[in-house]
């Protein structure tokens, strides 16, 4: 055997020799407490409806939503983010179903709060896109542009009805300028000082939102590039972050997660508030589709993708695999 002095002097492979060794020295740990389950509840159905582009995900009835919430609690998941899917005939230009105290999202919030109480952090999507007949996240001007300030008035109404219905956290996601400040004022002025705001601080205009359109029965005409962020931009995210924090955001989020891990890391390094990331529908669909074809190991790919998001700095991850992964982590 030829001896080459002290080469190699360092052997990092020593810390990779066994599964137990690798677990012991792991720098990033994923826990059930890091996970939040996004869930869709649809008006006017008596059985869950499968979402074809998102195998394993469904539009819930109120009853199956309650069960999903209970299952999430049992698995150790921390939160649930609710999205309402109204009947098509209830959509209109101003998204009035979104501020109807008896609307589907408000009914879902009450149902889940009654079922699990404070055992799950109940979050609500605060946006108009599910409720408008044009599918945009706000009120339109006569020439078809999204009217930022008129939309803020609608968001203030949404914040109040969602908090009244039992939301612990509201998530303004429309990317309107000033949305966090308006929502904070609306909550404080209606006796909901304890309701938190998870700001969709960084939300890119992404091709990966595709399957979500089916999930919420979107009526979108055109695109959202005038208000969601341009994927080419990074510094802009830090500007949005500073504004949201100044306006009173309690938590901030980057969406999508996987394609924007660099942005997530920048945000996480810049703040002293909790940081979330949303592993969106297209990220979910890609892994499920590739696994179905036998091209990748499904379970390993899921865990690797979530670990990457956690490593980049997310303390909370919204993922459609939340309950499944939480159960796996507790074995």
GROMACS .gro file of N, CA, C and O in nm, residues 206-288:
model
  332
  206UNK      N    1  -4.623   3.328  -1.144
  206UNK     CA    2  -4.554   3.202  -1.171
  206UNK      C    3  -4.638   3.107  -1.257
  206UNK      O    4  -4.759   3.093  -1.238
  207UNK      N    5  -4.570   3.036  -1.346
  207UNK     CA    6  -4.635   2.931  -1.424
  207UNK      C    7  -4.674   2.813  -1.337
  207UNK      O    8  -4.760   2.732  -1.376
  208UNK      N    9  -4.614   2.804  -1.219
  208UNK     CA   10  -4.640   2.689  -1.131
  208UNK      C   11  -4.773   2.699  -1.057
  208UNK      O   12  -4.809   2.609  -0.983
  209UNK      N   13  -4.847   2.807  -1.076
  209UNK     CA   14  -4.980   2.819  -1.015
  209UNK      C   15  -5.087   2.741  -1.092
  209UNK      O   16  -5.202   2.734  -1.046
  210UNK      N   17  -5.053   2.688  -1.207
  210UNK     CA   18  -5.152   2.627  -1.295
  210UNK      C   19  -5.256   2.537  -1.229
  210UNK      O   20  -5.377   2.560  -1.240
  211UNK      N   21  -5.215   2.431  -1.157
  211UNK     CA   22  -5.313   2.342  -1.097
  211UNK      C   23  -5.404   2.408  -0.994
  211UNK      O   24  -5.517   2.365  -0.973
  212UNK      N   25  -5.355   2.514  -0.931
  212UNK     CA   26  -5.435   2.586  -0.832
  212UNK      C   27  -5.560   2.646  -0.896
  212UNK      O   28  -5.665   2.657  -0.832
  213UNK      N   29  -5.549   2.684  -1.024
  213UNK     CA   30  -5.665   2.741  -1.092
  213UNK      C   31  -5.782   2.642  -1.091
  213UNK      O   32  -5.897   2.680  -1.071
  214UNK      N   33  -5.751   2.515  -1.115
  214UNK     CA   34  -5.855   2.413  -1.109
  214UNK      C   35  -5.906   2.396  -0.966
  214UNK      O   36  -6.026   2.383  -0.942
  215UNK      N   37  -5.816   2.399  -0.871
  215UNK     CA   38  -5.852   2.376  -0.731
  215UNK      C   39  -5.954   2.476  -0.680
  215UNK      O   40  -6.040   2.443  -0.599
  216UNK      N   41  -5.943   2.602  -0.725
  216UNK     CA   42  -6.035   2.705  -0.676
  216UNK      C   43  -6.141   2.743  -0.779
  216UNK      O   44  -6.217   2.838  -0.760
  217UNK      N   45  -6.147   2.667  -0.890
  217UNK     CA   46  -6.247   2.699  -0.992
  217UNK      C   47  -6.229   2.838  -1.049
  217UNK      O   48  -6.326   2.913  -1.068
  218UNK      N   49  -6.105   2.876  -1.078
  218UNK     CA   50  -6.074   3.013  -1.117
  218UNK      C   51  -6.145   3.055  -1.246
  218UNK      O   52  -6.157   2.977  -1.341
  219UNK      N   53  -6.189   3.181  -1.249
  219UNK     CA   54  -6.250   3.241  -1.367
  219UNK      C   55  -6.155   3.342  -1.432
  219UNK      O   56  -6.199   3.432  -1.504
  220UNK      N   57  -6.026   3.327  -1.408
  220UNK     CA   58  -5.929   3.428  -1.449
  220UNK      C   59  -5.932   3.455  -1.600
  220UNK      O   60  -5.928   3.363  -1.680
  221UNK      N   61  -5.937   3.582  -1.631
  221UNK     CA   62  -5.923   3.631  -1.769
  221UNK      C   63  -5.797   3.716  -1.775
  221UNK      O   64  -5.784   3.814  -1.703
  222UNK      N   65  -5.703   3.677  -1.858
  222UNK     CA   66  -5.576   3.749  -1.865
  222UNK      C   67  -5.475   3.693  -1.767
  222UNK      O   68  -5.472   3.573  -1.741
  223UNK      N   69  -5.391   3.779  -1.711
  223UNK     CA   70  -5.289   3.735  -1.615
  223UNK      C   71  -5.280   3.836  -1.501
  223UNK      O   72  -5.353   3.934  -1.497
  224UNK      N   73  -5.188   3.808  -1.408
  224UNK     CA   74  -5.176   3.892  -1.289
  224UNK      C   75  -5.041   3.962  -1.282
  224UNK      O   76  -4.993   3.995  -1.173
  225UNK      N   77  -4.982   3.985  -1.396
  225UNK     CA   78  -4.846   4.037  -1.399
  225UNK      C   79  -4.836   4.182  -1.356
  225UNK      O   80  -4.725   4.230  -1.326
  226UNK      N   81  -4.947   4.256  -1.350
  226UNK     CA   82  -4.939   4.395  -1.306
  226UNK      C   83  -4.939   4.408  -1.155
  226UNK      O   84  -4.915   4.517  -1.103
  227UNK      N   85  -4.963   4.298  -1.084
  227UNK     CA   86  -4.958   4.309  -0.937
  227UNK      C   87  -4.873   4.200  -0.872
  227UNK      O   88  -4.810   4.226  -0.770
  228UNK      N   89  -4.866   4.080  -0.927
  228UNK     CA   90  -4.770   3.983  -0.874
  228UNK      C   91  -4.631   4.015  -0.928
  228UNK      O   92  -4.615   4.080  -1.031
  229UNK      N   93  -4.528   3.968  -0.858
  229UNK     CA   94  -4.392   4.010  -0.889
  229UNK      C   95  -4.335   3.941  -1.012
  229UNK      O   96  -4.371   3.828  -1.045
  230UNK      N   97  -4.244   4.010  -1.076
  230UNK     CA   98  -4.174   3.960  -1.194
  230UNK      C   99  -4.067   3.860  -1.149
  230UNK      O  100  -3.981   3.893  -1.067
  231UNK      N  101  -4.069   3.736  -1.203
  231UNK     CA  102  -3.968   3.637  -1.163
  231UNK      C  103  -3.824   3.681  -1.185
  231UNK      O  104  -3.733   3.623  -1.124
  232UNK      N  105  -3.802   3.782  -1.268
  232UNK     CA  106  -3.665   3.828  -1.293
  232UNK      C  107  -3.608   3.911  -1.180
  232UNK      O  108  -3.487   3.935  -1.175
  233UNK      N  109  -3.694   3.955  -1.088
  233UNK     CA  110  -3.651   4.053  -0.988
  233UNK      C  111  -3.626   3.991  -0.851
  233UNK      O  112  -3.705   3.908  -0.804
  234UNK      N  113  -3.519   4.037  -0.787
  234UNK     CA  114  -3.485   3.992  -0.651
  234UNK      C  115  -3.488   4.107  -0.551
  234UNK      O  116  -3.550   4.096  -0.446
  235UNK      N  117  -3.423   4.217  -0.583
  235UNK     CA  118  -3.418   4.330  -0.488
  235UNK      C  119  -3.558   4.381  -0.455
  235UNK      O  120  -3.583   4.425  -0.342
  236UNK      N  121  -3.647   4.373  -0.553
  236UNK     CA  122  -3.784   4.417  -0.531
  236UNK      C  123  -3.849   4.344  -0.413
  236UNK      O  124  -3.931   4.401  -0.341
  237UNK      N  125  -3.811   4.220  -0.393
  237UNK     CA  126  -3.866   4.142  -0.282
  237UNK      C  127  -3.832   4.203  -0.148
  237UNK      O  128  -3.915   4.204  -0.056
  238UNK      N  129  -3.710   4.253  -0.134
  238UNK     CA  130  -3.670   4.314  -0.008
  238UNK      C  131  -3.741   4.446   0.015
  238UNK      O  132  -3.768   4.484   0.130
  239UNK      N  133  -3.776   4.515  -0.093
  239UNK     CA  134  -3.855   4.637  -0.078
  239UNK      C  135  -3.995   4.603  -0.029
  239UNK      O  136  -4.049   4.668   0.062
  240UNK      N  137  -4.056   4.500  -0.088
  240UNK     CA  138  -4.188   4.455  -0.043
  240UNK      C  139  -4.182   4.411   0.104
  240UNK      O  140  -4.274   4.439   0.182
  241UNK      N  141  -4.075   4.344   0.139
  241UNK     CA  142  -4.058   4.298   0.276
  241UNK      C  143  -4.054   4.415   0.374
  241UNK      O  144  -4.123   4.413   0.477
  242UNK      N  145  -3.977   4.516   0.343
  242UNK     CA  146  -3.967   4.632   0.432
  242UNK      C  147  -4.102   4.699   0.449
  242UNK      O  148  -4.140   4.741   0.560
  243UNK      N  149  -4.177   4.711   0.342
  243UNK     CA  150  -4.309   4.775   0.348
  243UNK      C  151  -4.406   4.694   0.434
  243UNK      O  152  -4.479   4.749   0.517
  244UNK      N  153  -4.407   4.563   0.415
  244UNK     CA  154  -4.499   4.479   0.492
  244UNK      C  155  -4.468   4.483   0.641
  244UNK      O  156  -4.559   4.487   0.726
  245UNK      N  157  -4.341   4.483   0.675
  245UNK     CA  158  -4.304   4.489   0.816
  245UNK      C  159  -4.342   4.625   0.876
  245UNK      O  160  -4.391   4.632   0.989
  246UNK      N  161  -4.322   4.731   0.799
  246UNK     CA  162  -4.358   4.864   0.846
  246UNK      C  163  -4.509   4.874   0.869
  246UNK      O  164  -4.555   4.943   0.961
  247UNK      N  165  -4.586   4.804   0.787
  247UNK     CA  166  -4.731   4.809   0.796
  247UNK      C  167  -4.789   4.717   0.903
  247UNK      O  168  -4.909   4.721   0.930
  248UNK      N  169  -4.706   4.632   0.962
  248UNK     CA  170  -4.753   4.552   1.075
  248UNK      C  171  -4.764   4.403   1.053
  248UNK      O  172  -4.834   4.334   1.129
  249UNK      N  173  -4.697   4.348   0.953
  249UNK     CA  174  -4.700   4.204   0.931
  249UNK      C  175  -4.640   4.131   1.051
  249UNK      O  176  -4.534   4.169   1.101
  250UNK      N  177  -4.708   4.025   1.095
  250UNK     CA  178  -4.656   3.943   1.205
  250UNK      C  179  -4.567   3.831   1.155
  250UNK      O  180  -4.476   3.786   1.225
  251UNK      N  181  -4.595   3.785   1.034
  251UNK     CA  182  -4.519   3.679   0.968
  251UNK      C  183  -4.514   3.715   0.820
  251UNK      O  184  -4.601   3.786   0.770
  252UNK      N  185  -4.413   3.666   0.749
  252UNK     CA  186  -4.400   3.696   0.607
  252UNK      C  187  -4.381   3.566   0.529
  252UNK      O  188  -4.335   3.466   0.584
  253UNK      N  189  -4.416   3.571   0.401
  253UNK     CA  190  -4.411   3.448   0.322
  253UNK      C  191  -4.354   3.473   0.183
  253UNK      O  192  -4.372   3.580   0.124
  254UNK      N  193  -4.288   3.369   0.132
  254UNK     CA  194  -4.239   3.364  -0.006
  254UNK      C  195  -4.318   3.257  -0.080
  254UNK      O  196  -4.334   3.145  -0.031
  255UNK      N  197  -4.368   3.291  -0.199
  255UNK     CA  198  -4.451   3.199  -0.277
  255UNK      C  199  -4.426   3.226  -0.425
  255UNK      O  200  -4.437   3.342  -0.467
  256UNK      N  201  -4.393   3.121  -0.503
  256UNK     CA  202  -4.369   2.982  -0.471
  256UNK      C  203  -4.241   2.964  -0.389
  256UNK      O  204  -4.164   3.058  -0.372
  257UNK      N  205  -4.220   2.841  -0.345
  257UNK     CA  206  -4.103   2.812  -0.262
  257UNK      C  207  -3.985   2.762  -0.345
  257UNK      O  208  -3.881   2.827  -0.354
  258UNK      N  209  -4.000   2.647  -0.408
  258UNK     CA  210  -3.888   2.579  -0.473
  258UNK      C  211  -3.811   2.661  -0.574
  258UNK      O  212  -3.687   2.668  -0.569
  259UNK      N  213  -3.879   2.730  -0.668
  259UNK     CA  214  -3.803   2.807  -0.768
  259UNK      C  215  -3.740   2.934  -0.712
  259UNK      O  216  -3.662   2.999  -0.783
  260UNK      N  217  -3.774   2.968  -0.588
  260UNK     CA  218  -3.728   3.096  -0.532
  260UNK      C  219  -3.657   3.078  -0.398
  260UNK      O  220  -3.671   3.160  -0.307
  261UNK      N  221  -3.579   2.972  -0.386
  261UNK     CA  222  -3.507   2.948  -0.261
  261UNK      C  223  -3.405   3.058  -0.234
  261UNK      O  224  -3.376   3.089  -0.118
  262UNK      N  225  -3.351   3.119  -0.339
  262UNK     CA  226  -3.257   3.230  -0.318
  262UNK      C  227  -3.327   3.348  -0.253
  262UNK      O  228  -3.273   3.413  -0.162
  263UNK      N  229  -3.450   3.375  -0.296
  263UNK     CA  230  -3.527   3.485  -0.238
  263UNK      C  231  -3.565   3.451  -0.094
  263UNK      O  232  -3.556   3.537  -0.004
  264UNK      N  233  -3.606   3.329  -0.072
  264UNK     CA  234  -3.641   3.284   0.063
  264UNK      C  235  -3.523   3.304   0.158
  264UNK      O  236  -3.539   3.352   0.271
  265UNK      N  237  -3.404   3.267   0.114
  265UNK     CA  238  -3.286   3.283   0.199
  265UNK      C  239  -3.258   3.429   0.229
  265UNK      O  240  -3.223   3.465   0.342
  266UNK      N  241  -3.273   3.517   0.129
  266UNK     CA  242  -3.252   3.660   0.151
  266UNK      C  243  -3.351   3.715   0.253
  266UNK      O  244  -3.316   3.791   0.343
  267UNK      N  245  -3.478   3.675   0.238
  267UNK     CA  246  -3.581   3.722   0.331
  267UNK      C  247  -3.551   3.672   0.472
  267UNK      O  248  -3.556   3.747   0.570
  268UNK      N  249  -3.521   3.543   0.485
  268UNK     CA  250  -3.496   3.484   0.616
  268UNK      C  251  -3.377   3.549   0.686
  268UNK      O  252  -3.377   3.564   0.809
  269UNK      N  253  -3.278   3.590   0.609
  269UNK     CA  254  -3.159   3.654   0.667
  269UNK      C  255  -3.184   3.799   0.706
  269UNK      O  256  -3.102   3.860   0.774
  270UNK      N  257  -3.300   3.854   0.663
  270UNK     CA  258  -3.323   3.998   0.679
  270UNK      C  259  -3.420   4.034   0.790
  270UNK      O  260  -3.435   4.153   0.820
  271UNK      N  261  -3.486   3.934   0.850
  271UNK     CA  262  -3.597   3.967   0.940
  271UNK      C  263  -3.583   3.896   1.075
  271UNK      O  264  -3.508   3.799   1.089
  272UNK      N  265  -3.662   3.947   1.171
  272UNK     CA  266  -3.670   3.882   1.301
  272UNK      C  267  -3.813   3.837   1.330
  272UNK      O  268  -3.852   3.822   1.446
  273UNK      N  269  -3.892   3.819   1.224
  273UNK     CA  270  -4.026   3.763   1.238
  273UNK      C  271  -4.027   3.626   1.171
  273UNK      O  272  -3.940   3.595   1.089
  274UNK      N  273  -4.125   3.541   1.205
  274UNK     CA  274  -4.130   3.409   1.141
  274UNK      C  275  -4.148   3.420   0.990
  274UNK      O  276  -4.218   3.507   0.939
  275UNK      N  277  -4.082   3.327   0.920
  275UNK     CA  278  -4.084   3.325   0.773
  275UNK      C  279  -4.148   3.196   0.725
  275UNK      O  280  -4.113   3.086   0.770
  276UNK      N  281  -4.243   3.211   0.633
  276UNK     CA  282  -4.311   3.095   0.573
  276UNK      C  283  -4.277   3.087   0.425
  276UNK      O  284  -4.234   3.185   0.363
  277UNK      N  285  -4.297   2.969   0.369
  277UNK     CA  286  -4.285   2.949   0.225
  277UNK      C  287  -4.396   2.854   0.182
  277UNK      O  288  -4.432   2.762   0.256
  278UNK      N  289  -4.449   2.877   0.064
  278UNK     CA  290  -4.561   2.798   0.014
  278UNK      C  291  -4.512   2.712  -0.102
  278UNK      O  292  -4.474   2.763  -0.207
  279UNK      N  293  -4.513   2.581  -0.079
  279UNK     CA  294  -4.481   2.485  -0.185
  279UNK      C  295  -4.610   2.467  -0.267
  279UNK      O  296  -4.700   2.395  -0.227
  280UNK      N  297  -4.617   2.532  -0.381
  280UNK     CA  298  -4.746   2.551  -0.446
  280UNK      C  299  -4.786   2.432  -0.533
  280UNK      O  300  -4.713   2.335  -0.548
  281UNK      N  301  -4.903   2.447  -0.594
  281UNK     CA  302  -4.968   2.337  -0.665
  281UNK      C  303  -4.881   2.277  -0.775
  281UNK      O  304  -4.876   2.155  -0.791
  282UNK      N  305  -4.812   2.362  -0.851
  282UNK     CA  306  -4.729   2.310  -0.959
  282UNK      C  307  -4.609   2.232  -0.908
  282UNK      O  308  -4.567   2.133  -0.971
  283UNK      N  309  -4.553   2.274  -0.795
  283UNK     CA  310  -4.443   2.199  -0.734
  283UNK      C  311  -4.491   2.061  -0.690
  283UNK      O  312  -4.424   1.960  -0.711
  284UNK      N  313  -4.609   2.059  -0.630
  284UNK     CA  314  -4.671   1.933  -0.588
  284UNK      C  315  -4.698   1.843  -0.709
  284UNK      O  316  -4.663   1.725  -0.710
  285UNK      N  317  -4.759   1.902  -0.812
  285UNK     CA  318  -4.800   1.824  -0.928
  285UNK      C  319  -4.680   1.763  -1.001
  285UNK      O  320  -4.687   1.649  -1.051
  286UNK      N  321  -4.569   1.837  -1.011
  286UNK     CA  322  -4.452   1.785  -1.080
  286UNK      C  323  -4.398   1.659  -1.013
  286UNK      O  324  -4.367   1.559  -1.080
  287UNK      N  325  -4.388   1.662  -0.881
  287UNK     CA  326  -4.336   1.545  -0.810
  287UNK      C  327  -4.432   1.428  -0.822
  287UNK      O  328  -4.391   1.314  -0.849
  288UNK      N  329  -4.560   1.453  -0.804
  288UNK     CA  330  -4.658   1.345  -0.814
  288UNK      C  331  -4.659   1.285  -0.955
  288UNK      O  332  -4.667   1.162  -0.971
   0.00000   0.00000   0.00000
